[in-house]
Short mmCIF file of C-alpha atoms and ligand atoms in Angstrom, two decimals:
data_model
loop_
_atom_site.label_atom_id
_atom_site.label_comp_id
_atom_site.label_asym_id
_atom_site.label_seq_id
_atom_site.Cartn_x
_atom_site.Cartn_y
_atom_site.Cartn_z
CA MET A 83 69.93 52.26 -160.09
CA THR A 84 66.22 52.97 -159.69
CA GLN A 85 64.15 51.12 -157.15
CA SER A 86 60.84 52.79 -156.57
CA ILE A 87 57.15 52.18 -156.16
CA LEU A 88 54.89 54.27 -158.33
CA LYS A 89 51.36 54.57 -157.09
CA LEU A 90 48.90 54.57 -159.91
CA ASP A 91 45.30 55.53 -160.19
CA SER A 92 42.91 54.74 -157.42
CA VAL A 93 45.53 53.71 -154.90
CA ASP A 94 47.76 56.71 -155.26
CA VAL A 95 48.40 57.85 -151.67
CA SER A 96 46.61 61.11 -152.44
CA ALA A 97 43.68 59.08 -153.72
CA LEU A 98 43.38 56.60 -150.83
CA GLU A 99 40.12 58.27 -149.92
CA SER A 100 38.65 57.56 -153.36
CA TYR A 101 39.90 53.96 -153.10
CA ARG A 102 37.90 53.62 -149.89
CA GLU A 103 34.92 55.14 -151.68
CA LYS A 104 35.27 52.56 -154.45
CA PHE A 105 35.45 49.79 -151.83
CA ALA A 106 32.28 51.17 -150.19
CA LEU A 107 30.52 51.42 -153.54
CA ASP A 108 31.50 47.87 -154.56
CA VAL A 109 30.31 46.52 -151.18
CA LEU A 110 27.04 48.46 -151.47
CA THR A 111 26.46 47.14 -155.01
CA GLY A 112 27.49 43.58 -154.19
CA LEU A 113 25.40 43.27 -151.03
CA SER A 114 22.34 44.89 -152.63
CA GLU A 115 22.07 42.30 -155.43
CA PRO A 116 19.64 39.36 -155.05
CA ARG A 117 22.76 37.11 -155.27
CA LYS A 118 25.08 38.85 -152.83
CA SER A 119 28.81 39.10 -153.62
CA ILE A 120 31.99 40.97 -152.68
CA PRO A 121 34.69 41.33 -155.40
CA SER A 122 37.66 39.08 -154.72
CA ILE A 123 40.23 41.89 -155.18
CA TYR A 124 39.30 43.10 -151.68
CA HIS A 125 40.81 39.96 -150.13
CA TYR A 126 44.28 41.48 -150.32
CA ASP A 127 44.72 44.05 -147.59
CA ALA A 128 47.75 43.54 -145.30
CA GLU A 129 45.93 40.88 -143.25
CA GLY A 130 44.54 39.11 -146.34
CA SER A 131 47.96 39.04 -148.04
CA LYS A 132 49.44 37.45 -144.88
CA LEU A 133 46.66 34.85 -144.79
CA PHE A 134 47.16 34.06 -148.47
CA ASN A 135 50.85 33.40 -147.81
CA LYS A 136 49.79 30.96 -145.07
CA ILE A 137 47.45 29.22 -147.54
CA THR A 138 50.36 28.63 -149.91
CA GLU A 139 52.13 26.66 -147.14
CA LEU A 140 49.19 24.34 -146.41
CA PRO A 141 49.71 20.65 -147.22
CA GLU A 142 46.39 20.56 -149.15
CA TYR A 143 47.13 23.64 -151.27
CA TYR A 144 49.04 22.05 -154.16
CA PRO A 145 49.06 24.95 -156.74
CA THR A 146 51.93 26.94 -155.23
CA ARG A 147 54.20 23.91 -154.77
CA CYS A 148 53.42 22.64 -158.28
CA GLU A 149 54.11 26.01 -159.90
CA ILE A 150 57.39 26.46 -158.00
CA GLU A 151 58.45 22.99 -159.17
CA THR A 152 57.47 23.88 -162.76
CA LEU A 153 59.45 27.12 -162.72
CA LYS A 154 62.51 25.45 -161.21
CA ARG A 155 62.63 22.48 -163.56
CA ASN A 156 62.13 24.69 -166.66
CA ILE A 157 64.12 27.72 -165.60
CA ALA A 158 66.74 27.57 -168.37
CA GLN A 159 63.99 27.35 -170.97
CA ILE A 160 62.19 30.33 -169.44
CA ALA A 161 65.44 32.34 -169.42
CA GLY A 162 65.64 31.63 -173.17
CA TYR A 163 62.61 33.88 -173.73
CA MET A 164 64.31 36.88 -172.11
CA GLY A 165 66.41 37.87 -175.15
CA SER A 166 69.84 39.49 -175.32
CA GLU A 167 68.91 43.18 -174.88
CA THR A 168 67.43 44.95 -171.86
CA ILE A 169 63.78 43.98 -171.45
CA ASN A 170 60.83 44.74 -169.16
CA LEU A 171 59.99 41.81 -166.91
CA ILE A 172 56.43 42.70 -165.95
CA GLU A 173 54.40 40.77 -163.39
CA PHE A 174 50.67 41.02 -162.71
CA GLY A 175 49.66 40.26 -159.10
CA PRO A 176 53.03 39.06 -157.71
CA GLY A 177 51.87 39.06 -154.07
CA ASP A 178 55.04 38.74 -152.00
CA GLY A 179 57.03 37.71 -155.09
CA GLY A 180 58.02 34.34 -153.60
CA LYS A 181 57.95 32.62 -157.00
CA THR A 182 59.41 35.50 -158.95
CA ARG A 183 62.40 35.48 -156.64
CA ILE A 184 63.39 32.11 -158.17
CA LEU A 185 63.36 33.58 -161.68
CA VAL A 186 64.92 36.93 -160.78
CA GLU A 187 67.81 35.29 -158.97
CA TYR A 188 68.52 32.99 -161.90
CA PHE A 189 68.28 35.79 -164.49
CA LEU A 190 70.62 38.03 -162.46
CA ASN A 191 73.13 35.23 -162.05
CA LYS A 192 73.04 34.70 -165.82
CA GLY A 193 73.80 38.40 -166.32
CA LEU A 194 70.51 39.07 -168.16
CA GLU A 195 69.57 42.74 -168.50
CA PHE A 196 66.05 43.58 -167.35
CA GLN A 197 63.88 45.92 -165.35
CA TYR A 198 61.38 44.18 -163.05
CA ILE A 199 57.93 45.82 -162.96
CA PRO A 200 55.52 44.17 -160.50
CA ILE A 201 51.90 45.42 -160.70
CA ASP A 202 49.61 44.66 -157.76
CA ILE A 203 46.46 46.20 -156.30
CA SER A 204 47.74 45.54 -152.78
CA TYR A 205 50.06 48.30 -151.58
CA SER A 206 51.15 46.26 -148.55
CA ALA A 207 52.06 43.21 -150.68
CA LEU A 208 54.03 45.35 -153.12
CA ASP A 209 55.74 47.34 -150.38
CA ASP A 210 56.78 44.08 -148.73
CA LEU A 211 58.11 42.70 -152.02
CA HIS A 212 59.96 45.96 -152.67
CA GLN A 213 61.70 45.93 -149.27
CA ARG A 214 62.78 42.31 -149.59
CA PHE A 215 63.96 42.49 -153.19
CA LYS A 216 65.85 45.70 -152.50
CA LYS A 217 67.73 43.96 -149.72
CA SER A 218 68.41 40.71 -151.58
CA TYR A 219 69.15 42.17 -155.02
CA PRO A 220 70.61 45.68 -154.69
CA LYS A 221 71.50 45.70 -158.38
CA LEU A 222 67.99 44.87 -159.60
CA GLU A 223 66.18 47.63 -161.51
CA LEU A 224 62.73 47.57 -159.91
CA LYS A 225 59.70 49.76 -160.45
CA GLY A 226 56.49 48.62 -158.74
CA LEU A 227 53.06 49.84 -159.71
CA VAL A 228 50.15 49.80 -157.28
CA ALA A 229 47.33 49.39 -159.74
CA ASP A 230 44.72 46.96 -160.89
CA TYR A 231 45.61 44.84 -163.89
CA PHE A 232 43.67 46.90 -166.40
CA SER A 233 45.21 50.25 -165.34
CA GLY A 234 48.60 48.54 -165.25
CA ILE A 235 48.20 47.45 -168.86
CA LYS A 236 47.37 50.99 -169.98
CA TRP A 237 50.56 52.23 -168.33
CA LEU A 238 52.71 49.77 -170.29
CA ASN A 239 51.82 51.25 -173.61
CA ASN A 240 53.96 54.31 -174.07
CA GLU A 241 56.53 53.88 -171.37
CA TYR A 242 59.38 51.98 -173.06
CA ASP A 243 60.39 50.79 -176.49
CA ARG A 244 61.60 47.41 -175.25
CA LYS A 245 60.71 43.78 -175.45
CA ASN A 246 58.25 42.78 -172.72
CA VAL A 247 58.08 39.46 -170.88
CA VAL A 248 54.90 39.35 -168.80
CA LEU A 249 54.37 36.98 -165.87
CA PHE A 250 50.85 36.19 -164.71
CA LEU A 251 51.47 33.40 -162.21
CA GLY A 252 49.64 31.68 -159.36
CA SER A 253 46.49 30.90 -161.35
CA ASN A 254 45.49 34.56 -160.88
CA ILE A 255 43.81 34.24 -164.29
CA GLY A 256 41.46 31.74 -162.60
CA ASN A 257 39.77 34.57 -160.66
CA PHE A 258 38.27 35.77 -163.96
CA ASN A 259 35.36 33.98 -165.57
CA ARG A 260 35.88 32.80 -169.17
CA ALA A 261 34.56 36.02 -170.75
CA LYS A 262 36.60 38.31 -168.52
CA SER A 263 39.80 36.31 -168.99
CA LYS A 264 39.37 36.65 -172.75
CA LEU A 265 38.77 40.38 -172.41
CA PHE A 266 41.80 40.81 -170.14
CA LEU A 267 44.15 38.82 -172.37
CA HIS A 268 42.99 40.50 -175.56
CA ASN A 269 43.45 43.86 -173.88
CA LEU A 270 46.95 42.79 -172.82
CA TRP A 271 47.73 41.65 -176.39
CA ASN A 272 46.56 45.03 -177.65
CA HIS A 273 49.10 46.85 -175.47
CA LEU A 274 52.05 44.57 -176.29
CA ASN A 275 54.23 44.29 -179.39
CA ASP A 276 54.79 41.50 -181.87
CA GLY A 277 57.13 38.93 -180.32
CA ASP A 278 56.51 39.91 -176.67
CA ILE A 279 56.11 36.95 -174.31
CA VAL A 280 53.44 36.18 -171.71
CA ILE A 281 53.80 33.32 -169.20
CA ILE A 282 50.54 32.35 -167.51
CA GLY A 283 49.99 29.92 -164.62
CA PHE A 284 46.81 27.85 -165.14
CA ASP A 285 45.50 25.33 -162.65
CA LEU A 286 44.30 22.26 -164.52
CA LYS A 287 41.04 20.35 -164.06
CA LYS A 288 41.76 17.32 -161.90
CA ASP A 289 40.39 14.92 -159.32
CA ILE A 290 37.51 16.70 -157.58
CA ASP A 291 38.50 15.59 -154.08
CA LEU A 292 41.94 17.12 -154.53
CA LEU A 293 40.36 20.38 -155.66
CA LEU A 294 37.87 20.49 -152.81
CA ARG A 295 40.52 19.68 -150.20
CA ALA A 296 42.73 22.50 -151.48
CA TYR A 297 39.99 25.05 -150.77
CA ASN A 298 38.51 23.45 -147.61
CA ASP A 299 41.74 23.03 -145.66
CA SER A 300 41.63 21.26 -142.30
CA ARG A 301 43.19 24.19 -140.42
CA GLY A 302 40.58 26.69 -141.59
CA VAL A 303 43.11 29.15 -143.03
CA THR A 304 41.10 29.54 -146.25
CA ALA A 305 38.02 30.20 -144.12
CA ASP A 306 39.92 32.94 -142.23
CA PHE A 307 41.13 34.38 -145.55
CA ASN A 308 37.51 34.72 -146.72
CA LEU A 309 36.17 35.93 -143.36
CA ASN A 310 38.83 38.64 -143.48
CA LEU A 311 36.68 40.31 -146.15
CA LEU A 312 34.00 40.97 -143.51
CA GLN A 313 36.64 42.05 -140.99
CA ARG A 314 38.07 44.42 -143.57
CA ILE A 315 34.59 45.95 -144.00
CA ASN A 316 34.43 46.30 -140.20
CA ARG A 317 37.88 47.95 -140.10
CA GLU A 318 37.63 50.25 -143.08
CA LEU A 319 33.93 50.92 -143.51
CA ALA A 320 32.69 50.83 -139.90
CA GLY A 321 30.89 47.54 -140.53
CA GLU A 322 29.33 45.57 -137.70
CA PHE A 323 29.69 42.02 -138.98
CA ASP A 324 29.85 39.37 -136.26
CA ILE A 325 31.98 36.86 -138.15
CA SER A 326 30.89 34.00 -135.90
CA ASN A 327 27.51 34.35 -137.66
CA PHE A 328 29.03 33.36 -141.01
CA ARG A 329 30.63 30.16 -142.21
CA PHE A 330 32.88 29.56 -145.16
CA PHE A 331 31.83 27.12 -147.90
CA ALA A 332 33.71 26.13 -151.10
CA THR A 333 32.31 23.96 -153.86
CA TYR A 334 33.20 22.97 -157.43
CA ASP A 335 31.09 23.36 -160.57
CA VAL A 336 32.20 20.60 -162.93
CA PHE A 337 30.71 22.31 -165.98
CA SER A 338 32.18 25.77 -165.59
CA GLY A 339 35.36 24.41 -163.95
CA ALA A 340 35.11 26.94 -161.13
CA VAL A 341 35.86 26.38 -157.47
CA GLU A 342 33.33 28.78 -155.96
CA SER A 343 33.83 30.32 -152.52
CA TYR A 344 31.06 31.64 -150.30
CA LEU A 345 30.44 33.07 -146.86
CA VAL A 346 27.06 31.81 -145.64
CA SER A 347 24.95 33.57 -143.01
CA ILE A 348 24.04 30.93 -140.44
CA GLN A 349 21.10 32.92 -139.10
CA LYS A 350 18.71 35.72 -139.89
CA GLN A 351 20.55 38.98 -139.24
CA GLU A 352 20.79 42.69 -140.02
CA VAL A 353 24.28 44.15 -140.40
CA ILE A 354 24.97 47.87 -140.34
CA ILE A 355 27.85 49.27 -142.38
CA GLY A 356 28.44 52.75 -140.97
CA GLU A 357 30.38 54.29 -143.87
CA ILE A 358 27.67 53.19 -146.30
CA GLY A 359 24.91 54.38 -143.94
CA LYS A 360 22.86 51.28 -144.56
CA SER A 361 21.82 48.03 -142.94
CA PHE A 362 21.90 44.78 -144.90
CA HIS A 363 19.50 41.91 -144.30
CA PHE A 364 20.64 38.26 -144.40
CA ASP A 365 18.27 35.31 -144.36
CA PRO A 366 19.39 32.11 -142.65
CA TRP A 367 21.79 30.23 -145.00
CA GLU A 368 21.93 33.09 -147.47
CA PRO A 369 25.35 33.13 -149.24
CA ILE A 370 27.75 35.92 -150.19
CA HIS A 371 29.89 34.91 -153.16
CA THR A 372 33.56 35.79 -152.50
CA GLU A 373 35.74 34.20 -155.21
CA TYR A 374 35.97 32.09 -158.34
CA SER A 375 38.99 29.94 -159.08
CA TYR A 376 38.57 28.56 -162.59
CA LYS A 377 40.32 25.33 -163.59
CA TYR A 378 41.30 24.66 -167.21
CA LEU A 379 41.61 21.87 -169.74
CA GLU A 380 44.66 22.05 -172.00
CA SER A 381 42.29 22.52 -174.95
CA ASP A 382 40.76 25.56 -173.15
CA ILE A 383 44.24 27.09 -172.85
CA LEU A 384 45.03 26.58 -176.52
CA SER A 385 41.76 28.15 -177.69
CA LEU A 386 42.14 31.04 -175.23
CA ALA A 387 45.60 31.80 -176.70
CA LYS A 388 44.31 31.62 -180.29
CA ASN A 389 41.21 33.68 -179.59
CA THR A 390 43.16 36.51 -177.98
CA GLY A 391 45.90 36.92 -180.61
CA PHE A 392 48.71 34.82 -179.13
CA ILE A 393 50.71 31.82 -180.33
CA LEU A 394 51.06 29.11 -177.70
CA LYS A 395 54.80 28.37 -177.75
CA GLU A 396 54.87 25.62 -175.13
CA ASN A 397 53.32 24.30 -171.94
CA LEU A 398 55.62 23.69 -168.95
CA TYR A 399 54.46 21.27 -166.26
CA ASP A 400 55.20 19.97 -162.80
CA GLU A 401 55.83 16.26 -162.52
CA LYS A 402 52.24 15.39 -161.59
CA ARG A 403 50.85 17.65 -164.30
CA TYR A 404 48.51 19.37 -161.87
CA PHE A 405 49.51 22.83 -163.04
CA VAL A 406 50.81 24.43 -166.22
CA ASN A 407 52.86 27.50 -167.02
CA SER A 408 51.85 28.28 -170.57
CA VAL A 409 54.23 30.37 -172.67
CA TRP A 410 52.54 32.58 -175.26
CA GLU A 411 53.96 34.90 -177.90
CA VAL A 412 52.21 38.04 -179.13
CA ASN A 413 51.36 37.58 -182.79
CA LYS A 414 50.89 40.79 -184.77
CA PRO A 415 52.09 39.82 -188.24
CA HIS A 416 51.02 43.12 -189.84
CA ALA A 417 52.57 45.37 -187.22
CA SER A 418 55.12 47.75 -188.78
C1 SAM B 769 46.53 34.78 -155.25
S1 SAM B 769 47.71 36.04 -155.01
C2 SAM B 769 48.96 35.35 -156.04
C3 SAM B 769 50.31 35.86 -155.75
C4 SAM B 769 51.42 35.24 -156.59
N1 SAM B 769 51.26 35.56 -158.02
C5 SAM B 769 51.53 33.76 -156.42
O1 SAM B 769 51.50 33.08 -157.43
O2 SAM B 769 51.64 33.29 -155.29
C6 SAM B 769 47.02 37.28 -155.99
C7 SAM B 769 47.76 38.62 -156.01
O3 SAM B 769 47.21 39.38 -157.09
C8 SAM B 769 46.77 40.65 -156.62
N2 SAM B 769 45.55 40.99 -157.38
C9 SAM B 769 44.37 40.33 -157.37
N3 SAM B 769 43.50 40.91 -158.22
C10 SAM B 769 44.16 41.97 -158.77
C11 SAM B 769 43.80 42.96 -159.74
N4 SAM B 769 42.60 42.97 -160.30
N5 SAM B 769 44.73 43.86 -160.10
C12 SAM B 769 45.98 43.85 -159.53
N6 SAM B 769 46.38 42.94 -158.61
C13 SAM B 769 45.47 42.01 -158.24
C14 SAM B 769 46.51 40.48 -155.14
O4 SAM B 769 46.66 41.70 -154.43
C15 SAM B 769 47.55 39.43 -154.73
O5 SAM B 769 48.76 40.00 -154.32
#
């Protein structure tokens, strides 16, 4: 029985220093642009992962509840894609694995043979998942990878000669813009084999008030989640952000389909970041972009599948049809 966490690339324990350097470099680049931004992957340190879990419990935040409902009501169908021989069940960005637990438990009870391979940039999230799964499912073959999605994909290539079922849940795909999601999925296709399965959670375009409420919750947890980015810079890069000088703002672009999140400087200020050795100027009401969350039409999903080499097998929905888990098959008809 193997249950281990491999640490890949930039977050290998021996390379934590270079991970911090990458964080510093990304912050320097993002805050030096005329349109300031901080990449959304930096949301997920231990504090950010905890805050995200709190978001999923908010009454306004429908995506998690809808996806859990979708997985539960279609679980037998999903199990049908697992096949009869031992497979790799790979997951990109599982967080604490709350949703995967539903699938894993069902698959184990059905006696399906698989190795679970969660891939997440957040060591703390993955470590947490590892501890809990180890306790609940001692028989589960589990090998976690601390890596970003793109490095994780590269690792898949030569490791096993097995069928792969890949989970990409939670509307994580929505953090990529349209071009980057196409690049990511085509890259994924490239590293998979004919007949492999990918299950992707897409949040659908819907009533704008519902969308806005989900990201502007009344308890301010989403605001805290975003402000944690500045606190993380304070903690890890000797930043001197006074977070009371920033406010969170989320809006929706009906054309692009993106909920856009910002931290806005409420006054003129200079902020020193010690590890970068630089001070950054903010004008009053100047924004820092912190996250995109793209919403999809069903036609967008179909063309994304076609344009990246997949066959869309079926779309699985919650009762309200707010969310979809789209099941795709890798199509490589000329593969030997
Ligand atoms: C929004 S949470 C979703 C968690 C879970 N899939 C769910 O549906 O609740 C996103 C997770 O993906 C991870 N993540 C975000 N960007 C990533 C990247 N580029 N590479 C690897 N993991 C990433 C984060 O660390 C976090 O645990």
